[in-house]
CSV table of C-alpha atoms and ligand atoms in Angstrom, one decimal:
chain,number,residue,atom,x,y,z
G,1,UNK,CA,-137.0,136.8,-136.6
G,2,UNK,CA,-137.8,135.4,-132.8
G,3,UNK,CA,-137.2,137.8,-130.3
G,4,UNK,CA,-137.6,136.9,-126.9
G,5,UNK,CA,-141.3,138.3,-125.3
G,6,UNK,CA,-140.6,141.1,-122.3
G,7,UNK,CA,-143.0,143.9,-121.0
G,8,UNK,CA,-141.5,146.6,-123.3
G,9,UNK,CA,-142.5,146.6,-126.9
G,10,UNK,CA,-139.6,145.9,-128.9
G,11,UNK,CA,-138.0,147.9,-131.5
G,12,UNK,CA,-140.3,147.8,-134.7
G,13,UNK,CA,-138.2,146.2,-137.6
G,14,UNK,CA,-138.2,147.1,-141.3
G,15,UNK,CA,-136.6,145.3,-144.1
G,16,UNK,CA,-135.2,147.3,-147.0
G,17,UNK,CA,-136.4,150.9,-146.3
G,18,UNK,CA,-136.1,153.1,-149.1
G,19,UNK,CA,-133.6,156.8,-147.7
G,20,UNK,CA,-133.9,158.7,-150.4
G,21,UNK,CA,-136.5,161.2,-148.5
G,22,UNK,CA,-134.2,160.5,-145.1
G,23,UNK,CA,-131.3,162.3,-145.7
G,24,UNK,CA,-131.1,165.6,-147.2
G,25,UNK,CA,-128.4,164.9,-150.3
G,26,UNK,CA,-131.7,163.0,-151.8
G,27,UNK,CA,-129.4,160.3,-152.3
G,28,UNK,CA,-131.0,157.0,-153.7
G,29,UNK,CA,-130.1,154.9,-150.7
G,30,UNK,CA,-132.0,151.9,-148.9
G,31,UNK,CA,-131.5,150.3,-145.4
G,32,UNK,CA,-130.9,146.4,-145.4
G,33,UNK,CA,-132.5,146.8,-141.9
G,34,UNK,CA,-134.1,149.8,-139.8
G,35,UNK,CA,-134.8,149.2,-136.0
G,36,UNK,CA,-137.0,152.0,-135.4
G,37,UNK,CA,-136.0,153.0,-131.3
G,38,UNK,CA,-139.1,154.7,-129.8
G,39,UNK,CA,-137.6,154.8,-126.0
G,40,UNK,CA,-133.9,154.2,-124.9
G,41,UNK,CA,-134.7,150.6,-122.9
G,42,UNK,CA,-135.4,148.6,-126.1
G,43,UNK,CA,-131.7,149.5,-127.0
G,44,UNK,CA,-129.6,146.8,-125.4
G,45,UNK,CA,-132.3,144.4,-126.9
G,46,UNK,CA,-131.4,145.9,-130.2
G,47,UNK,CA,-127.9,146.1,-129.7
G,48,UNK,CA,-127.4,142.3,-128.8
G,49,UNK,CA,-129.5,141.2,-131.7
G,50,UNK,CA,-127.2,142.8,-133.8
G,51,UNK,CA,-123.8,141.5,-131.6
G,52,UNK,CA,-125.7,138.2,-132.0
G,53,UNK,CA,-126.3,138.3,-135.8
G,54,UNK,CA,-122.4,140.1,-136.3
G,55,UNK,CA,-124.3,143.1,-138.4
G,56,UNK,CA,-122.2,146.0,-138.8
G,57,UNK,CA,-124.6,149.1,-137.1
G,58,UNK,CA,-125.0,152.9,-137.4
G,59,UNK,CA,-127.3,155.9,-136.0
G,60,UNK,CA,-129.0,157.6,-138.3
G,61,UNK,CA,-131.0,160.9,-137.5
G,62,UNK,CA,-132.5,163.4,-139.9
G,63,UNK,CA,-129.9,162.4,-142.5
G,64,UNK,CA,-128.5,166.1,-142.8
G,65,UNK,CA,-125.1,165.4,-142.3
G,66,UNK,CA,-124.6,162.0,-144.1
G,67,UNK,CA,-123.2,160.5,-147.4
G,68,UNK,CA,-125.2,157.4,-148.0
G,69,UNK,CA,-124.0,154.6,-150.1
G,70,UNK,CA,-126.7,152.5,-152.1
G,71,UNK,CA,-127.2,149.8,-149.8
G,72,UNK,CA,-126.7,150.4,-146.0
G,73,UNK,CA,-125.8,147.0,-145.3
G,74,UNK,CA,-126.4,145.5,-141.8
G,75,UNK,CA,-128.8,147.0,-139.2
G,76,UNK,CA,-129.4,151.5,-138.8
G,77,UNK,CA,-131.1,152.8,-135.9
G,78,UNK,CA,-133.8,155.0,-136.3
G,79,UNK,CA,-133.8,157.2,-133.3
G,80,UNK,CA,-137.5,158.2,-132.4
G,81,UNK,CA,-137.6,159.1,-128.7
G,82,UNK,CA,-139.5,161.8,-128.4
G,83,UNK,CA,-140.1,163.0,-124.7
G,84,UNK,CA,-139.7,166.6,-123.4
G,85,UNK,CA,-139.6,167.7,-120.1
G,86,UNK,CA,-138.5,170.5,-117.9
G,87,UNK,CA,-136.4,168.5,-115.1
G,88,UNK,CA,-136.1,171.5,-112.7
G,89,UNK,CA,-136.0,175.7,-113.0
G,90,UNK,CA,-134.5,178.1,-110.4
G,91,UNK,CA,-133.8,181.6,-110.6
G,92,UNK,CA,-130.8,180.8,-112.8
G,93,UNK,CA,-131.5,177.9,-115.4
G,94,UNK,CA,-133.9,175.6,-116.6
G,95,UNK,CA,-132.8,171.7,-117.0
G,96,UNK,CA,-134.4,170.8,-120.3
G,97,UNK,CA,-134.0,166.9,-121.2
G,98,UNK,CA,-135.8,166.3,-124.6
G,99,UNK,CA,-135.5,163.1,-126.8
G,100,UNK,CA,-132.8,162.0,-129.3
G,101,UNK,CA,-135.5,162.1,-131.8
G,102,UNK,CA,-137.1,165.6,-131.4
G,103,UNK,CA,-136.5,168.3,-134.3
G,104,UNK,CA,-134.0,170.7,-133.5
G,105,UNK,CA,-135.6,173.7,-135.0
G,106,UNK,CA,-138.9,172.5,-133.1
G,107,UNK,CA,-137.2,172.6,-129.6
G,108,UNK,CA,-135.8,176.0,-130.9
G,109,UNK,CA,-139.2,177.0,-131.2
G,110,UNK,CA,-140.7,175.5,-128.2
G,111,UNK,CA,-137.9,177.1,-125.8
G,112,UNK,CA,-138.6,180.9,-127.6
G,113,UNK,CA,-142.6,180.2,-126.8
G,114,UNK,CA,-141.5,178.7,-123.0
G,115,UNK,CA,-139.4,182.1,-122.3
G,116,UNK,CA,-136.4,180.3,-122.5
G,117,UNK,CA,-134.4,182.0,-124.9
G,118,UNK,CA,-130.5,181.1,-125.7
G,119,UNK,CA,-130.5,178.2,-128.6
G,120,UNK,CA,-131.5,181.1,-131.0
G,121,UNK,CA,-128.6,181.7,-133.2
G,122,UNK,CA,-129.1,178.1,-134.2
G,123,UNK,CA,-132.6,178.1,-135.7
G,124,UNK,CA,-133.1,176.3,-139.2
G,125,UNK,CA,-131.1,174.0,-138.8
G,126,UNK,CA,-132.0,170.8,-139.7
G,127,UNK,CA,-131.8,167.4,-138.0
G,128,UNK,CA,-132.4,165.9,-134.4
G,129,UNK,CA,-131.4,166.4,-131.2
G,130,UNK,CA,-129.9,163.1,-130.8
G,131,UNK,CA,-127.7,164.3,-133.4
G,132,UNK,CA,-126.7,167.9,-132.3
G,133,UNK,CA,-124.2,166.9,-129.8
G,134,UNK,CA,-122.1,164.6,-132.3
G,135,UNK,CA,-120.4,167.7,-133.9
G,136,UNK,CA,-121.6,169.9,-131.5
G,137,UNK,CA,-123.7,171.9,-134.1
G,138,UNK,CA,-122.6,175.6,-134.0
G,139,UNK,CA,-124.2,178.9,-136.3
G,140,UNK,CA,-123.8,182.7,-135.8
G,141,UNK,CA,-121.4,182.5,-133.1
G,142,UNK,CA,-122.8,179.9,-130.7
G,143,UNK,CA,-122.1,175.9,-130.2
G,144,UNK,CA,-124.6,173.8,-128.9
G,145,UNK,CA,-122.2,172.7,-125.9
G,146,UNK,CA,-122.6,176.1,-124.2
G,147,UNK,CA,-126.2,175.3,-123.5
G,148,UNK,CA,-125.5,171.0,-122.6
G,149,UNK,CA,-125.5,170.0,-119.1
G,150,UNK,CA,-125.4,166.9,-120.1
G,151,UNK,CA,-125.8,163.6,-122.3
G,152,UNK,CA,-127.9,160.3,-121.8
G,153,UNK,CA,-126.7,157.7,-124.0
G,154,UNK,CA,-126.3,153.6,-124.3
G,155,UNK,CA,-122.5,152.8,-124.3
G,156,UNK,CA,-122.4,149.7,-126.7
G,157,UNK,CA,-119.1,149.1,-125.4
G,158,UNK,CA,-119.7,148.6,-122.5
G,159,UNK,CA,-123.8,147.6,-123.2
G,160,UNK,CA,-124.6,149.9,-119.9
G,161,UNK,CA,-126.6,153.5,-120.1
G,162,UNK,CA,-123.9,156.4,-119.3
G,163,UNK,CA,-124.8,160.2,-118.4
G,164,UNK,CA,-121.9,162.4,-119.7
G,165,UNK,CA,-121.5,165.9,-118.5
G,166,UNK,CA,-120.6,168.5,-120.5
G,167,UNK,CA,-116.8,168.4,-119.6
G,168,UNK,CA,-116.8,164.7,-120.6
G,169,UNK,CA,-117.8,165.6,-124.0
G,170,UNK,CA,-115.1,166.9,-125.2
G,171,UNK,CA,-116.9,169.6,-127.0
G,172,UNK,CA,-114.7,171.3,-129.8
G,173,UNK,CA,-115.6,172.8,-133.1
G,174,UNK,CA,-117.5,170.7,-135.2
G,175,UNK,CA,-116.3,167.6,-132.9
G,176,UNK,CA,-117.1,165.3,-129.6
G,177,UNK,CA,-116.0,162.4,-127.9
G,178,UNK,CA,-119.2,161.0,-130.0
G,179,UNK,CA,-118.0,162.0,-133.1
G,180,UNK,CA,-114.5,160.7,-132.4
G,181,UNK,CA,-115.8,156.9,-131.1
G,182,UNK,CA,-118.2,155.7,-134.1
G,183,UNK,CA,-120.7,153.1,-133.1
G,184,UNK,CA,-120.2,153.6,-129.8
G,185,UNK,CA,-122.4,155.7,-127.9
G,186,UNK,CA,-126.0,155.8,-128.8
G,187,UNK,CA,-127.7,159.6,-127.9
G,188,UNK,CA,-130.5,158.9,-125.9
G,189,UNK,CA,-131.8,162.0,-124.6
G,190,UNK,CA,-129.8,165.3,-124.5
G,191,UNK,CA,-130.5,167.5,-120.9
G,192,UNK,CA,-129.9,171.6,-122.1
G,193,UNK,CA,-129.3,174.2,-119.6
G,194,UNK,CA,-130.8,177.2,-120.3
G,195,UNK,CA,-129.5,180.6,-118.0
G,196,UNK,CA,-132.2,182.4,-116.9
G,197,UNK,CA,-130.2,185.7,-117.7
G,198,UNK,CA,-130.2,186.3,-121.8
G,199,UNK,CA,-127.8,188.7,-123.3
G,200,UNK,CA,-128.2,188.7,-127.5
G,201,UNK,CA,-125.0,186.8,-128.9
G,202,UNK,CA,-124.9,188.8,-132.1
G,203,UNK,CA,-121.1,189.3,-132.6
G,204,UNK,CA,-120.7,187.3,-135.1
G,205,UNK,CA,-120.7,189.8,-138.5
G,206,UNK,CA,-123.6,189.1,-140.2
G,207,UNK,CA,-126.1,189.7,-137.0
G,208,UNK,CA,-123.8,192.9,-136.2
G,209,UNK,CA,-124.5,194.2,-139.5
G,210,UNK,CA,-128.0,193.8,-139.0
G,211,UNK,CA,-128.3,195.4,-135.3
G,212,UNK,CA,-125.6,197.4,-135.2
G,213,UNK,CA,-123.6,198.2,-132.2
G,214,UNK,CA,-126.4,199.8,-129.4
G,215,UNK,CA,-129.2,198.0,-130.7
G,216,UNK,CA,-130.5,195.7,-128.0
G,217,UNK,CA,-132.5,193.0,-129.4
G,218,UNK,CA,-135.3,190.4,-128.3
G,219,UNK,CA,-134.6,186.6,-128.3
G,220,UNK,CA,-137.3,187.0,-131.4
G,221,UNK,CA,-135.4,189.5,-133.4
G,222,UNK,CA,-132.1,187.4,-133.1
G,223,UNK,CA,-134.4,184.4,-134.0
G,224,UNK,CA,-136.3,185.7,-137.1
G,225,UNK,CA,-132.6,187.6,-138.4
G,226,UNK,CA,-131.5,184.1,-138.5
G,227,UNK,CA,-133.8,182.7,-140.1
G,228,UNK,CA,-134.0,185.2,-142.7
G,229,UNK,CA,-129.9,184.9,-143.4
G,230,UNK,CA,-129.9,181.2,-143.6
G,231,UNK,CA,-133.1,181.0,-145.8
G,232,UNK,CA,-131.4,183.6,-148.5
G,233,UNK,CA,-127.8,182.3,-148.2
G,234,UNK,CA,-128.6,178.1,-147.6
G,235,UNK,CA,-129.7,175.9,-150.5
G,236,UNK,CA,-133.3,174.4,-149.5
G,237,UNK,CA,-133.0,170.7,-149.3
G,238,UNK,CA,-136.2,170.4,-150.1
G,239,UNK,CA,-135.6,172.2,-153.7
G,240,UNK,CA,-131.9,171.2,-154.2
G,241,UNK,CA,-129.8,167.9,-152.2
G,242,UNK,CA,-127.1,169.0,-149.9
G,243,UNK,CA,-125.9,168.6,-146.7
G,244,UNK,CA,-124.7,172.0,-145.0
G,245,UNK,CA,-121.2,173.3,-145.3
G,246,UNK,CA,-119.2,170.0,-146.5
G,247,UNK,CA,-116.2,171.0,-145.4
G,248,UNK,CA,-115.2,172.1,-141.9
G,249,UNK,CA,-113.0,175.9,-142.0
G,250,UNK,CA,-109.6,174.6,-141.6
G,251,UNK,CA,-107.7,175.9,-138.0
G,252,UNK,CA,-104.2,176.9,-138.6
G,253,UNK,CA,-101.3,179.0,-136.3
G,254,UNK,CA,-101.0,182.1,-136.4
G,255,UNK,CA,-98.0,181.6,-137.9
G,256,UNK,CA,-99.5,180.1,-140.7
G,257,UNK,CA,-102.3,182.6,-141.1
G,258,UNK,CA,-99.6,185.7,-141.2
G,259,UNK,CA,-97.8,183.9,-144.1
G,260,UNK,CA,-101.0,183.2,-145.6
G,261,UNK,CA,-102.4,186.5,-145.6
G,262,UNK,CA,-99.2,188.4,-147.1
G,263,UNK,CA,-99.8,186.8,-150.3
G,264,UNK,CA,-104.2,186.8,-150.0
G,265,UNK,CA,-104.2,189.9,-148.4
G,266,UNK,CA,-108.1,189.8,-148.6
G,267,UNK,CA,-108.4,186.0,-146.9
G,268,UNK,CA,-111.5,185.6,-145.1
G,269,UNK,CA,-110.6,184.0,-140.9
G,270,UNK,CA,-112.4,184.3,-137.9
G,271,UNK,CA,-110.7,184.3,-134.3
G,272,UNK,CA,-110.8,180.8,-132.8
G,273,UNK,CA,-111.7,180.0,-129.4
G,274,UNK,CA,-107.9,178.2,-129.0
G,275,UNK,CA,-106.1,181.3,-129.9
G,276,UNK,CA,-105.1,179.8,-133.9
G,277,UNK,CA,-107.2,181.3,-136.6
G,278,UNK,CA,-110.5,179.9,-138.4
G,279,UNK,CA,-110.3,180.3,-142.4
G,280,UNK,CA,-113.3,180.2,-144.0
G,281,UNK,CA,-113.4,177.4,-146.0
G,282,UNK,CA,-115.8,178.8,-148.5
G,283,UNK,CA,-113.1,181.4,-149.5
G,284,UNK,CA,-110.6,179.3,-150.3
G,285,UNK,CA,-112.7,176.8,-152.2
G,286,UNK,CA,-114.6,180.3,-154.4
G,287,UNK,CA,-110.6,181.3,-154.9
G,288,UNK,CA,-109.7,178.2,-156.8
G,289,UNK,CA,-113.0,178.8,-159.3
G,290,UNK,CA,-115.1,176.1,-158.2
G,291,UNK,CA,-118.9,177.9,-156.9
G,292,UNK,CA,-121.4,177.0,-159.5
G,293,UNK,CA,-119.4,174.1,-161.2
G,294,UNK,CA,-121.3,171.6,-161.8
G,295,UNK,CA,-119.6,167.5,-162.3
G,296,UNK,CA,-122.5,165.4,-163.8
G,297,UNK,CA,-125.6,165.6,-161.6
G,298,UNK,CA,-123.4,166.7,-158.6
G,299,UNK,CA,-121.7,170.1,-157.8
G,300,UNK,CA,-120.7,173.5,-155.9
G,301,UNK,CA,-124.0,175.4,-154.6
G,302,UNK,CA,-123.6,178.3,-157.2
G,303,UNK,CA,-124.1,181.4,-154.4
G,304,UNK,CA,-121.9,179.7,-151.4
G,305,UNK,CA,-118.8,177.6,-152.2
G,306,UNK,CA,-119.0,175.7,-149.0
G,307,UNK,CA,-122.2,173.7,-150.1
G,308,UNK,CA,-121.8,171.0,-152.1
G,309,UNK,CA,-125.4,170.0,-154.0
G,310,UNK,CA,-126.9,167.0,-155.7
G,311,UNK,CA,-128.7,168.4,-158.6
G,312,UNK,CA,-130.6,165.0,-159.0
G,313,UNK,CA,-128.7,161.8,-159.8
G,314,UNK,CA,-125.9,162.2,-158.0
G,315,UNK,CA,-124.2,159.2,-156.2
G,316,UNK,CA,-121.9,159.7,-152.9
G,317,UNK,CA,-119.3,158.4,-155.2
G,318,UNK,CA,-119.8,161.5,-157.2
G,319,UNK,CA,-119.9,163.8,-154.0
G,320,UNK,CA,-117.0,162.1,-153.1
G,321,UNK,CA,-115.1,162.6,-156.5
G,322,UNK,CA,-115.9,166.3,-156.6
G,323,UNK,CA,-114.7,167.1,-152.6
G,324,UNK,CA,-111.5,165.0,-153.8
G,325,UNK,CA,-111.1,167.6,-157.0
G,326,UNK,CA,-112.1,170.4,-154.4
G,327,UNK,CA,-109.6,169.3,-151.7
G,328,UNK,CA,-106.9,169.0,-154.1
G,329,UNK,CA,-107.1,172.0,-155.7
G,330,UNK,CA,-107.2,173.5,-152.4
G,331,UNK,CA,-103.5,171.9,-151.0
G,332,UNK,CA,-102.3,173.0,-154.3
G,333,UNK,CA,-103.0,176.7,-154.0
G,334,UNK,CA,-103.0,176.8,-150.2
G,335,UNK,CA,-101.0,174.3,-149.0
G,336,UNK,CA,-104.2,173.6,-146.7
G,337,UNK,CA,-106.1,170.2,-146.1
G,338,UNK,CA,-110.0,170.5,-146.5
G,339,UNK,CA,-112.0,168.2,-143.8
G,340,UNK,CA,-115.1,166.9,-145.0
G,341,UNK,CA,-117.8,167.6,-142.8
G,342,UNK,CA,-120.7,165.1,-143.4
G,343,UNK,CA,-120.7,161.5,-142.3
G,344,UNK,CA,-119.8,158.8,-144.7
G,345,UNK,CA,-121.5,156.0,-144.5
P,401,LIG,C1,-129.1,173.1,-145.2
P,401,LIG,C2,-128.3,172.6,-144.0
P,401,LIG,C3,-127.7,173.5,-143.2
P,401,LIG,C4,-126.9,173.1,-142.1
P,401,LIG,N1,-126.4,174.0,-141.3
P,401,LIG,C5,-125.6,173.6,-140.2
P,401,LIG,C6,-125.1,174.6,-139.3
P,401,LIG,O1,-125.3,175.8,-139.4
P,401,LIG,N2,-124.3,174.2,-138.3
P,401,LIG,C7,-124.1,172.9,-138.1
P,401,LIG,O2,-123.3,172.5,-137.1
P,401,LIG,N3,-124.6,171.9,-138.9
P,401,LIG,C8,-125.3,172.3,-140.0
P,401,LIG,N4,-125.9,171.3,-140.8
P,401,LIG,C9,-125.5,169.9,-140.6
P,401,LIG,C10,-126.6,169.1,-139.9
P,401,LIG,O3,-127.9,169.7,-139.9
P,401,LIG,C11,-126.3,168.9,-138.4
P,401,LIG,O4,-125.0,168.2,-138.3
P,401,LIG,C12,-127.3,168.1,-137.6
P,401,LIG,O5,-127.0,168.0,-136.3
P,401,LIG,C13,-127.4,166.6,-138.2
P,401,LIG,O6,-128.6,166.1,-137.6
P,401,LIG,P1,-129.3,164.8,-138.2
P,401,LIG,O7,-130.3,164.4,-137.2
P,401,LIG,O8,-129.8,165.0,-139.5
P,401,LIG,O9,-128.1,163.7,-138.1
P,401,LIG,P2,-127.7,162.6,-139.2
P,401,LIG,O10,-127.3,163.4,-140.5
P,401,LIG,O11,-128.7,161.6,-139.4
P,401,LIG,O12,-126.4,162.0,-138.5
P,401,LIG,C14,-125.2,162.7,-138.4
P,401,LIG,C15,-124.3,161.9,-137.5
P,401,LIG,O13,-124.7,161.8,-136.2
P,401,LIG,C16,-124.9,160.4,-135.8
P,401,LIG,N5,-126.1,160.4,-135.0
P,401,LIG,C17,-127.3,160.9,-135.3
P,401,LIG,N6,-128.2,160.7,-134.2
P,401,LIG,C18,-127.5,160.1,-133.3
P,401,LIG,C19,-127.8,159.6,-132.0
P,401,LIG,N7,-129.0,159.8,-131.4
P,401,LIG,N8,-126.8,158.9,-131.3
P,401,LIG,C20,-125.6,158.8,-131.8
P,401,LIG,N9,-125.2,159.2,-133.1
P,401,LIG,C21,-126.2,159.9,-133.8
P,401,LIG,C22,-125.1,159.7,-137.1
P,401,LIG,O14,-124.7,158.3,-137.0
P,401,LIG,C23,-124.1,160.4,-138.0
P,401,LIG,O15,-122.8,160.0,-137.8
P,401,LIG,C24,-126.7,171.7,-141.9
P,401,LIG,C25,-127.2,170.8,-142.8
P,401,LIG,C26,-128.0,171.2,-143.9
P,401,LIG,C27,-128.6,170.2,-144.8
C-alpha cells in the first residue's frame, strides 16, 4: 500500500495475524489487517486509510472481553502506546496519564511500589488501560471511574483528538459513553487521579470476611487478599479460555427484587449505587443447573456459573449458542433478561 511520507513513523501494517493467543477465549481467530498504533498521532493517518479504503474498523486491546469471529474482516487497531507519567502531585492527588496500551495489573503494581495506593481492589485483572474505561472495569467494590480524571481519545467522528472528563463519561456499571458509541472514540491515554488520603475499600463481603470489622489494613494486604480470591475463584486463561463474568448482574426495582425474593428467599443481590438492587447473575444462572455443563468444546466454568469457558475448540458461535440456552432458561425461571458482557465482534 502507498502511504504518503511524513516525519512520524506510520502505523506498522500486518496482513492476516493469527488472535488465537490475543484474546483470552483462545478462540481461533485471524485479523484481515492489524495497524499496530504505537503513539496517538499516527491515528488520523490510520483512520483515513481506512475511510479511504471503506473497511469496516475495531479496537482491540488485550482481548479479555471479546467474542471473536473467524475472520476479522477489515482493518483492527492494535493499541500499543505505552507512555507513563506523573503530570503533577500536590498534597491531595497525583495526575497519572499512562498509555492505552499499558497492562492494567502492571500500572496496579507500579502505583502500590510509587505509594500511590487506591486501584487495589482491581488487581488481576487482565487487559489494557486503553480498555478499562469502555465498561468502566469494576471488582471488590470499586469502579475504575472513581479514580479517572479524565480521557484522551481520537474522535473518528469528528477525526479531531478530544479530552473527556470524568463527568463526560458517563461512567455507570459495566458501561460508558465509549461503550455505548462503537467505533467512535479511540482511547488514547487514560489520566487517573489518585487521593493522596487512602482509606481500605474492603466492604464488599468477601474482603470483610477476610479483615473483619477493626482490622485496618495496608494498600498491600488489600492487594495480595485480591489476588489470592481471584486466583482461587477465576478460571486462568492461560489453562482454560474465558472471558470474565459473561454476563452483566441484571439491575431490577425494588419492587421487583421484593417479589423476587418471596419466592427465592435465599437470592443472592447487592445494593446498587441508583437505589434498585444488583442480582448476582451467577445465582440465578447455578439455580437453573447450568455450572459445569459442558455443550461440545464450550461450557459453564464448573466452580462459578458466571464464567463461561472454551474447553478447546470452541467457536463464538458455540459461546453464543450456550449464553442463548443460558439466557433463556434464565427469563423462564426468572422472568429476567441476562446481558452479555463481552464484546462481539
Ligand atoms: C479472567 C478474567 C477476569 C476478569 N475480571 C474482570 C473484573 O473483575 N471486572 C471487570 O470489569 N472486567 C473483568 N474482566 C473483563 C476484562 O478483563 C476487562 O473488560 C478489560 O478491561 C478488557 O481489556 P482488554 O484490553 O482485554 O480489552 P479488549 O477485550 O481487547 O476489548 C474490550 C472492548 O474495549 C474496546 N477497546 C479496547 N481498547 C480500546 C481503546 N484503546 N480505545 C477504544 N476502545 C477500546 C474493544 O474494541 C472492545 O470493544 C475479566 C476478564 C477475564 C478474562
Amino acid at each position: 500500500m502507498n502511504r504518503p511520507q511524513n516525519a512520524l513513523s506510520p502505523a506498522k501494517l500486518i496482513s492476516n495475524l493469527g488472535l488465537k493467543d490475543r484474546n483470552t477465549f483462545g478462540l481461533d481467530a485471524h485479523a484481515e489487517l492489524v495497524y499496530e498504533v504505537n503513539a496517538p498521532e499516527q491515528i488520523p493517518a490510520v483512520i483515513k486509510e481506512i475511510r479511504d479504503q471503506k473497511l469496516t474498523w475495531r479496537v482491540l486491546g488485550g482481548g479479555s472481553n471479546v467474542i471473536l469471529p473467524p475472520v476479522l474482516p477489515g482493518a483492527t487497531l492494535l493499541m500499543n502506546i505505552m507512555d507513563q507519567d506523573i503530570i503533577s502531585s500536590n498534597a491531595n492527588a497525583a495526575l497519572l496519564a499512562v498509555g492505552a496500551g499499558v497492562n492494567w495489573h502492571e500500572l496496579v503494581v507500579w502505583t502500590l511500589e510509587n505509594n500511590l495506593p487506591g486501584l487495589e481492589n482491581l488487581a488481576l485483572i487482565p487487559g489494557t488501560v486503553g480498555a478499562a474505561p469502555i465498561q468502566n472495569i469494576s471488582a471488590y467494590g470499586v469502579e475504575v471511574a472513581d479514580y479517572i480524571n479524565s480521557i484522551e481519545a481520537f474522535d473518528a467522528n469528528k477525526q479531531t483528538f478530544v479530552t473527556l472528563h470524568n463527568d463526560a463519561c458517563h461512567f455507570a456499571y459495566r458501561d460508558s459513553c465509549f461503550k455505548q458509541n462503537p467505533q467512535r472514540f479511540i482511547v488514547t491515554k487514560v489520566v487517573f487521579k489518585i487521593p493522596k488520603t487512602w482509606r481500605a475499600r474492603v466492604h464488599y463481603a468477601d474482603l470483610a470476611n477476610q479483615f473483619g470489622e477493626h482490622s485496618s489494613p495496608s494498600p498491600e494486604d488489600v492487594f495480595l487478599a485480591v489476588c489470592k480470591m481471584r486466583t482461587q475463584k477465576l478460571p486462568d486463561p492461560r489453562t482454560i479460555g474465558n472471558a470474565g463474568s459473561f454476563f452483566q448482574n441484571p439491575i431490577v426495582s425494588i419492587e421487583q427484587f421484593e417479589t423476587l425474593l418471596k419466592v427465592h428467599t435465599d437470592l443472592v443481590s447487592y445494593p446498587d449505587a441508583t437505589g434498585k438492587r444488583k442480582l448476582a447473575a451467577g445465582w440465578l444462572i447455578d439455580q437453573c443447573g447450568f455450572k459445569g455443563q459442558r455443550m461440545g468444546n464450550v461450557g459453564v466454568y464448573e466452580n462459578q456459573a458466571l464464567v463461561l469457558v472454551n474447553h478447546g475448540g470452541g467457536t463464538a458461535k458455540d459461546i453464543l449458542v450456550l449464553a442463548k440456552c443460558i439466557q433463556d432458561k434464565v427469563r423462564k425461571e426468572f422472568g429476567i433478561s441476562l446481558q452479555i458482557e463481552p464484546n462481539i465482534f
